[in-house]
Amino acid sequence: MKFTAFLKTRGASAAIFMGIFYAIAMLGIFLPGYTAIPGNVDKLPIAIINDDAGENGAMIAEQLEENLPFKKIETDITNKQALKDLEKNDLALVVHIPKTFSENMQKGEASSSIDFTINEAGATAVSSTMNSVVTEINSQLSTQFSQQTAQGVLMNFNVPEKQAAELAEKIEKSYVGNVVTINEIPDGMNHNMLPMFLTMAGYVGAMIGAMQLVGAFKASRGKASKSRLFMYVQSAALLIAVISSFVAVGVAYLIDKPSGDLFFGIVGQQILNYMVCFNFTAILIFLFGEGGMILNLPILLIQTIANGATISRDMMHLPYEWMSHISPMYYSVQSYFANLYGSISPSPYIWSMVTVGAVSMVINMTIVAFIHKPMPGQVSETENEKNAAEITA
């Protein structure tokens, strides 16, 4: 057998195809997706709340609106509501100028500050970007605004301008930028990426499991009815989901050591994650067999960007944003962030996962009922029961 003949075999041809296909799919999906960093940073929504009764707060708020590189800046909102929105990651940054800011600045009190609040329990690119932005803002305000304020205070006391400038240099800076971080994540990228890795472990395992179990479904046709085999597939998937979830969460606890109180909640979510992803990926396999696995790969790659672990939905390019709305991975990652590190309920994301899973299962049931034809000699459950009754009689 010549080498050229070997290359024409089904296995070799499939390997060549997958090598080329995977390279195109991975690079063609990942590279455009990550151009959103930092290209779409300006799409992140922030809030600037000015409660200052004096002129300084209004001046700073106006300057921030003009100079910050964000298109979505909310100003007509209370600080309390803004912080609630930040908890849900509907905002990326909350800037709050307190009521006594101008008064404290004029007195030269060190208590004069602006609060910059960031939520770490979300996309890593968002929190790191906001930290950089806040650092730059505080640097400019502390070196320019505070010195000018101190100089103005001295001149109000009839100190000559030249002497006021000299004394201003010696005055301790009265401005303090107060950076507040809510839902802090422990140091280490392993903690930041735990929601994504737990989700990925379930998704990839479920995708491979779907290929194997649907294959077993097709191989067993004729030995039982389609409905019974479909129940066997779902039952086997649930069994695998329970076993693999305890193993996955156990490994996570050995390495990242989350709170013990969360163990069974995380296990429960991981089981749900597996079952939702199983039915989601099984759709294409029920439709196209092994070819469905090839189609599932680019969908998986898109979701690694669209799951919100690295970039938020606001930053995503349109195809990735669309995928995030139907992606089980997006809702799973957000639920893990809320459960592991956040202070909000993961319930909205859990129910979204349940919806995706339920719709996927209904689609699979429809495919099995109307597209998969009965095998020769295969009888329905009703006919089996009828035959059994006749034999008994």
JSON list of N, CA and C in Angstrom, two decimals, residues 334-378:
[
{"chain": "A", "resi": 334, "resn": "GLN", "atom": "N", "xyz": [-22.11, 32.98, 34.74]},
{"chain": "A", "resi": 334, "resn": "GLN", "atom": "CA", "xyz": [-22.64, 34.09, 35.55]},
{"chain": "A", "resi": 334, "resn": "GLN", "atom": "C", "xyz": [-23.21, 33.57, 36.86]},
{"chain": "A", "resi": 335, "resn": "SER", "atom": "N", "xyz": [-23.83, 32.41, 36.83]},
{"chain": "A", "resi": 335, "resn": "SER", "atom": "CA", "xyz": [-24.38, 31.83, 38.05]},
{"chain": "A", "resi": 335, "resn": "SER", "atom": "C", "xyz": [-23.27, 31.45, 39.02]},
{"chain": "A", "resi": 336, "resn": "TYR", "atom": "N", "xyz": [-22.18, 30.91, 38.48]},
{"chain": "A", "resi": 336, "resn": "TYR", "atom": "CA", "xyz": [-21.04, 30.56, 39.34]},
{"chain": "A", "resi": 336, "resn": "TYR", "atom": "C", "xyz": [-20.41, 31.81, 39.96]},
{"chain": "A", "resi": 337, "resn": "PHE", "atom": "N", "xyz": [-20.29, 32.88, 39.19]},
{"chain": "A", "resi": 337, "resn": "PHE", "atom": "CA", "xyz": [-19.75, 34.13, 39.73]},
{"chain": "A", "resi": 337, "resn": "PHE", "atom": "C", "xyz": [-20.62, 34.61, 40.89]},
{"chain": "A", "resi": 338, "resn": "ALA", "atom": "N", "xyz": [-21.95, 34.57, 40.69]},
{"chain": "A", "resi": 338, "resn": "ALA", "atom": "CA", "xyz": [-22.86, 35.02, 41.73]},
{"chain": "A", "resi": 338, "resn": "ALA", "atom": "C", "xyz": [-22.81, 34.12, 42.96]},
{"chain": "A", "resi": 339, "resn": "ASN", "atom": "N", "xyz": [-22.69, 32.83, 42.74]},
{"chain": "A", "resi": 339, "resn": "ASN", "atom": "CA", "xyz": [-22.71, 31.86, 43.83]},
{"chain": "A", "resi": 339, "resn": "ASN", "atom": "C", "xyz": [-21.39, 31.83, 44.60]},
{"chain": "A", "resi": 340, "resn": "LEU", "atom": "N", "xyz": [-20.27, 31.85, 43.87]},
{"chain": "A", "resi": 340, "resn": "LEU", "atom": "CA", "xyz": [-18.96, 31.72, 44.50]},
{"chain": "A", "resi": 340, "resn": "LEU", "atom": "C", "xyz": [-18.46, 33.02, 45.12]},
{"chain": "A", "resi": 341, "resn": "TYR", "atom": "N", "xyz": [-18.66, 34.14, 44.40]},
{"chain": "A", "resi": 341, "resn": "TYR", "atom": "CA", "xyz": [-18.03, 35.38, 44.83]},
{"chain": "A", "resi": 341, "resn": "TYR", "atom": "C", "xyz": [-19.00, 36.56, 44.99]},
{"chain": "A", "resi": 342, "resn": "GLY", "atom": "N", "xyz": [-20.17, 36.46, 44.42]},
{"chain": "A", "resi": 342, "resn": "GLY", "atom": "CA", "xyz": [-21.09, 37.59, 44.40]},
{"chain": "A", "resi": 342, "resn": "GLY", "atom": "C", "xyz": [-21.95, 37.68, 45.65]},
{"chain": "A", "resi": 343, "resn": "SER", "atom": "N", "xyz": [-22.79, 38.69, 45.67]},
{"chain": "A", "resi": 343, "resn": "SER", "atom": "CA", "xyz": [-23.72, 38.89, 46.79]},
{"chain": "A", "resi": 343, "resn": "SER", "atom": "C", "xyz": [-25.16, 39.00, 46.27]},
{"chain": "A", "resi": 344, "resn": "ILE", "atom": "N", "xyz": [-25.40, 38.49, 45.06]},
{"chain": "A", "resi": 344, "resn": "ILE", "atom": "CA", "xyz": [-26.74, 38.45, 44.50]},
{"chain": "A", "resi": 344, "resn": "ILE", "atom": "C", "xyz": [-27.14, 36.99, 44.29]},
{"chain": "A", "resi": 345, "resn": "SER", "atom": "N", "xyz": [-28.42, 36.77, 44.11]},
{"chain": "A", "resi": 345, "resn": "SER", "atom": "CA", "xyz": [-28.92, 35.41, 43.91]},
{"chain": "A", "resi": 345, "resn": "SER", "atom": "C", "xyz": [-28.59, 34.92, 42.50]},
{"chain": "A", "resi": 346, "resn": "PRO", "atom": "N", "xyz": [-28.13, 33.66, 42.36]},
{"chain": "A", "resi": 346, "resn": "PRO", "atom": "CA", "xyz": [-27.88, 33.12, 41.02]},
{"chain": "A", "resi": 346, "resn": "PRO", "atom": "C", "xyz": [-29.16, 32.64, 40.34]},
{"chain": "A", "resi": 347, "resn": "SER", "atom": "N", "xyz": [-30.30, 32.78, 41.01]},
{"chain": "A", "resi": 347, "resn": "SER", "atom": "CA", "xyz": [-31.56, 32.21, 40.50]},
{"chain": "A", "resi": 347, "resn": "SER", "atom": "C", "xyz": [-31.91, 32.64, 39.08]},
{"chain": "A", "resi": 348, "resn": "PRO", "atom": "N", "xyz": [-31.79, 33.94, 38.70]},
{"chain": "A", "resi": 348, "resn": "PRO", "atom": "CA", "xyz": [-32.14, 34.31, 37.33]},
{"chain": "A", "resi": 348, "resn": "PRO", "atom": "C", "xyz": [-31.33, 33.56, 36.28]},
{"chain": "A", "resi": 349, "resn": "TYR", "atom": "N", "xyz": [-30.05, 33.34, 36.57]},
{"chain": "A", "resi": 349, "resn": "TYR", "atom": "CA", "xyz": [-29.20, 32.61, 35.62]},
{"chain": "A", "resi": 349, "resn": "TYR", "atom": "C", "xyz": [-29.54, 31.12, 35.63]},
{"chain": "A", "resi": 350, "resn": "ILE", "atom": "N", "xyz": [-29.86, 30.59, 36.81]},
{"chain": "A", "resi": 350, "resn": "ILE", "atom": "CA", "xyz": [-30.25, 29.17, 36.90]},
{"chain": "A", "resi": 350, "resn": "ILE", "atom": "C", "xyz": [-31.51, 28.91, 36.08]},
{"chain": "A", "resi": 351, "resn": "TRP", "atom": "N", "xyz": [-32.50, 29.78, 36.22]},
{"chain": "A", "resi": 351, "resn": "TRP", "atom": "CA", "xyz": [-33.75, 29.60, 35.48]},
{"chain": "A", "resi": 351, "resn": "TRP", "atom": "C", "xyz": [-33.54, 29.77, 33.98]},
{"chain": "A", "resi": 352, "resn": "SER", "atom": "N", "xyz": [-32.60, 30.63, 33.60]},
{"chain": "A", "resi": 352, "resn": "SER", "atom": "CA", "xyz": [-32.27, 30.76, 32.17]},
{"chain": "A", "resi": 352, "resn": "SER", "atom": "C", "xyz": [-31.65, 29.48, 31.65]},
{"chain": "A", "resi": 353, "resn": "MET", "atom": "N", "xyz": [-30.79, 28.85, 32.46]},
{"chain": "A", "resi": 353, "resn": "MET", "atom": "CA", "xyz": [-30.21, 27.55, 32.07]},
{"chain": "A", "resi": 353, "resn": "MET", "atom": "C", "xyz": [-31.30, 26.50, 31.93]},
{"chain": "A", "resi": 354, "resn": "VAL", "atom": "N", "xyz": [-32.22, 26.48, 32.89]},
{"chain": "A", "resi": 354, "resn": "VAL", "atom": "CA", "xyz": [-33.33, 25.51, 32.84]},
{"chain": "A", "resi": 354, "resn": "VAL", "atom": "C", "xyz": [-34.14, 25.70, 31.56]},
{"chain": "A", "resi": 355, "resn": "THR", "atom": "N", "xyz": [-34.37, 26.96, 31.19]},
{"chain": "A", "resi": 355, "resn": "THR", "atom": "CA", "xyz": [-35.13, 27.25, 29.96]},
{"chain": "A", "resi": 355, "resn": "THR", "atom": "C", "xyz": [-34.40, 26.73, 28.72]},
{"chain": "A", "resi": 356, "resn": "VAL", "atom": "N", "xyz": [-33.10, 27.01, 28.64]},
{"chain": "A", "resi": 356, "resn": "VAL", "atom": "CA", "xyz": [-32.30, 26.53, 27.50]},
{"chain": "A", "resi": 356, "resn": "VAL", "atom": "C", "xyz": [-32.33, 25.00, 27.45]},
{"chain": "A", "resi": 357, "resn": "GLY", "atom": "N", "xyz": [-32.18, 24.35, 28.63]},
{"chain": "A", "resi": 357, "resn": "GLY", "atom": "CA", "xyz": [-32.20, 22.89, 28.67]},
{"chain": "A", "resi": 357, "resn": "GLY", "atom": "C", "xyz": [-33.54, 22.32, 28.28]},
{"chain": "A", "resi": 358, "resn": "ALA", "atom": "N", "xyz": [-34.63, 22.93, 28.76]},
{"chain": "A", "resi": 358, "resn": "ALA", "atom": "CA", "xyz": [-35.97, 22.43, 28.46]},
{"chain": "A", "resi": 358, "resn": "ALA", "atom": "C", "xyz": [-36.27, 22.56, 26.97]},
{"chain": "A", "resi": 359, "resn": "VAL", "atom": "N", "xyz": [-35.93, 23.70, 26.39]},
{"chain": "A", "resi": 359, "resn": "VAL", "atom": "CA", "xyz": [-36.16, 23.90, 24.95]},
{"chain": "A", "resi": 359, "resn": "VAL", "atom": "C", "xyz": [-35.34, 22.90, 24.15]},
{"chain": "A", "resi": 360, "resn": "SER", "atom": "N", "xyz": [-34.09, 22.68, 24.56]},
{"chain": "A", "resi": 360, "resn": "SER", "atom": "CA", "xyz": [-33.22, 21.74, 23.85]},
{"chain": "A", "resi": 360, "resn": "SER", "atom": "C", "xyz": [-33.78, 20.32, 23.92]},
{"chain": "A", "resi": 361, "resn": "MET", "atom": "N", "xyz": [-34.29, 19.93, 25.09]},
{"chain": "A", "resi": 361, "resn": "MET", "atom": "CA", "xyz": [-34.85, 18.58, 25.22]},
{"chain": "A", "resi": 361, "resn": "MET", "atom": "C", "xyz": [-36.09, 18.41, 24.36]},
{"chain": "A", "resi": 362, "resn": "VAL", "atom": "N", "xyz": [-36.94, 19.44, 24.31]},
{"chain": "A", "resi": 362, "resn": "VAL", "atom": "CA", "xyz": [-38.13, 19.37, 23.46]},
{"chain": "A", "resi": 362, "resn": "VAL", "atom": "C", "xyz": [-37.74, 19.23, 21.99]},
{"chain": "A", "resi": 363, "resn": "ILE", "atom": "N", "xyz": [-36.71, 19.96, 21.58]},
{"chain": "A", "resi": 363, "resn": "ILE", "atom": "CA", "xyz": [-36.23, 19.84, 20.20]},
{"chain": "A", "resi": 363, "resn": "ILE", "atom": "C", "xyz": [-35.73, 18.42, 19.94]},
{"chain": "A", "resi": 364, "resn": "ASN", "atom": "N", "xyz": [-34.98, 17.85, 20.89]},
{"chain": "A", "resi": 364, "resn": "ASN", "atom": "CA", "xyz": [-34.47, 16.49, 20.72]},
{"chain": "A", "resi": 364, "resn": "ASN", "atom": "C", "xyz": [-35.61, 15.48, 20.65]},
{"chain": "A", "resi": 365, "resn": "MET", "atom": "N", "xyz": [-36.62, 15.66, 21.49]},
{"chain": "A", "resi": 365, "resn": "MET", "atom": "CA", "xyz": [-37.78, 14.75, 21.46]},
{"chain": "A", "resi": 365, "resn": "MET", "atom": "C", "xyz": [-38.50, 14.84, 20.11]},
{"chain": "A", "resi": 366, "resn": "THR", "atom": "N", "xyz": [-38.59, 16.05, 19.58]},
{"chain": "A", "resi": 366, "resn": "THR", "atom": "CA", "xyz": [-39.25, 16.25, 18.29]},
{"chain": "A", "resi": 366, "resn": "THR", "atom": "C", "xyz": [-38.46, 15.57, 17.18]},
{"chain": "A", "resi": 367, "resn": "ILE", "atom": "N", "xyz": [-37.12, 15.71, 17.22]},
{"chain": "A", "resi": 367, "resn": "ILE", "atom": "CA", "xyz": [-36.26, 15.07, 16.21]},
{"chain": "A", "resi": 367, "resn": "ILE", "atom": "C", "xyz": [-36.44, 13.55, 16.25]},
{"chain": "A", "resi": 368, "resn": "VAL", "atom": "N", "xyz": [-36.40, 13.00, 17.47]},
{"chain": "A", "resi": 368, "resn": "VAL", "atom": "CA", "xyz": [-36.53, 11.55, 17.62]},
{"chain": "A", "resi": 368, "resn": "VAL", "atom": "C", "xyz": [-37.91, 11.08, 17.15]},
{"chain": "A", "resi": 369, "resn": "ALA", "atom": "N", "xyz": [-38.94, 11.86, 17.44]},
{"chain": "A", "resi": 369, "resn": "ALA", "atom": "CA", "xyz": [-40.30, 11.44, 17.12]},
{"chain": "A", "resi": 369, "resn": "ALA", "atom": "C", "xyz": [-40.61, 11.52, 15.62]},
{"chain": "A", "resi": 370, "resn": "PHE", "atom": "N", "xyz": [-40.11, 12.55, 14.95]},
{"chain": "A", "resi": 370, "resn": "PHE", "atom": "CA", "xyz": [-40.54, 12.79, 13.58]},
{"chain": "A", "resi": 370, "resn": "PHE", "atom": "C", "xyz": [-39.46, 12.58, 12.51]},
{"chain": "A", "resi": 371, "resn": "ILE", "atom": "N", "xyz": [-38.21, 12.61, 12.90]},
{"chain": "A", "resi": 371, "resn": "ILE", "atom": "CA", "xyz": [-37.15, 12.46, 11.88]},
{"chain": "A", "resi": 371, "resn": "ILE", "atom": "C", "xyz": [-36.56, 11.06, 11.89]},
{"chain": "A", "resi": 372, "resn": "HIS", "atom": "N", "xyz": [-36.35, 10.51, 13.10]},
{"chain": "A", "resi": 372, "resn": "HIS", "atom": "CA", "xyz": [-35.80, 9.15, 13.17]},
{"chain": "A", "resi": 372, "resn": "HIS", "atom": "C", "xyz": [-36.91, 8.14, 12.87]},
{"chain": "A", "resi": 373, "resn": "LYS", "atom": "N", "xyz": [-36.77, 7.43, 11.76]},
{"chain": "A", "resi": 373, "resn": "LYS", "atom": "CA", "xyz": [-37.78, 6.45, 11.34]},
{"chain": "A", "resi": 373, "resn": "LYS", "atom": "C", "xyz": [-37.60, 5.15, 12.13]},
{"chain": "A", "resi": 374, "resn": "PRO", "atom": "N", "xyz": [-38.71, 4.47, 12.43]},
{"chain": "A", "resi": 374, "resn": "PRO", "atom": "CA", "xyz": [-38.61, 3.18, 13.13]},
{"chain": "A", "resi": 374, "resn": "PRO", "atom": "C", "xyz": [-37.80, 2.18, 12.31]},
{"chain": "A", "resi": 375, "resn": "MET", "atom": "N", "xyz": [-37.02, 1.35, 13.00]},
{"chain": "A", "resi": 375, "resn": "MET", "atom": "CA", "xyz": [-36.24, 0.31, 12.33]},
{"chain": "A", "resi": 375, "resn": "MET", "atom": "C", "xyz": [-37.16, -0.82, 11.90]},
{"chain": "A", "resi": 376, "resn": "PRO", "atom": "N", "xyz": [-36.81, -1.56, 10.85]},
{"chain": "A", "resi": 376, "resn": "PRO", "atom": "CA", "xyz": [-37.63, -2.71, 10.44]},
{"chain": "A", "resi": 376, "resn": "PRO", "atom": "C", "xyz": [-37.77, -3.70, 11.60]},
{"chain": "A", "resi": 377, "resn": "GLY", "atom": "N", "xyz": [-38.98, -4.11, 11.85]},
{"chain": "A", "resi": 377, "resn": "GLY", "atom": "CA", "xyz": [-39.21, -5.07, 12.93]},
{"chain": "A", "resi": 377, "resn": "GLY", "atom": "C", "xyz": [-39.39, -4.42, 14.28]},
{"chain": "A", "resi": 378, "resn": "GLN", "atom": "N", "xyz": [-39.18, -3.09, 14.37]},
{"chain": "A", "resi": 378, "resn": "GLN", "atom": "CA", "xyz": [-39.33, -2.40, 15.65]},
{"chain": "A", "resi": 378, "resn": "GLN", "atom": "C", "xyz": [-40.79, -2.14, 15.92]}
]
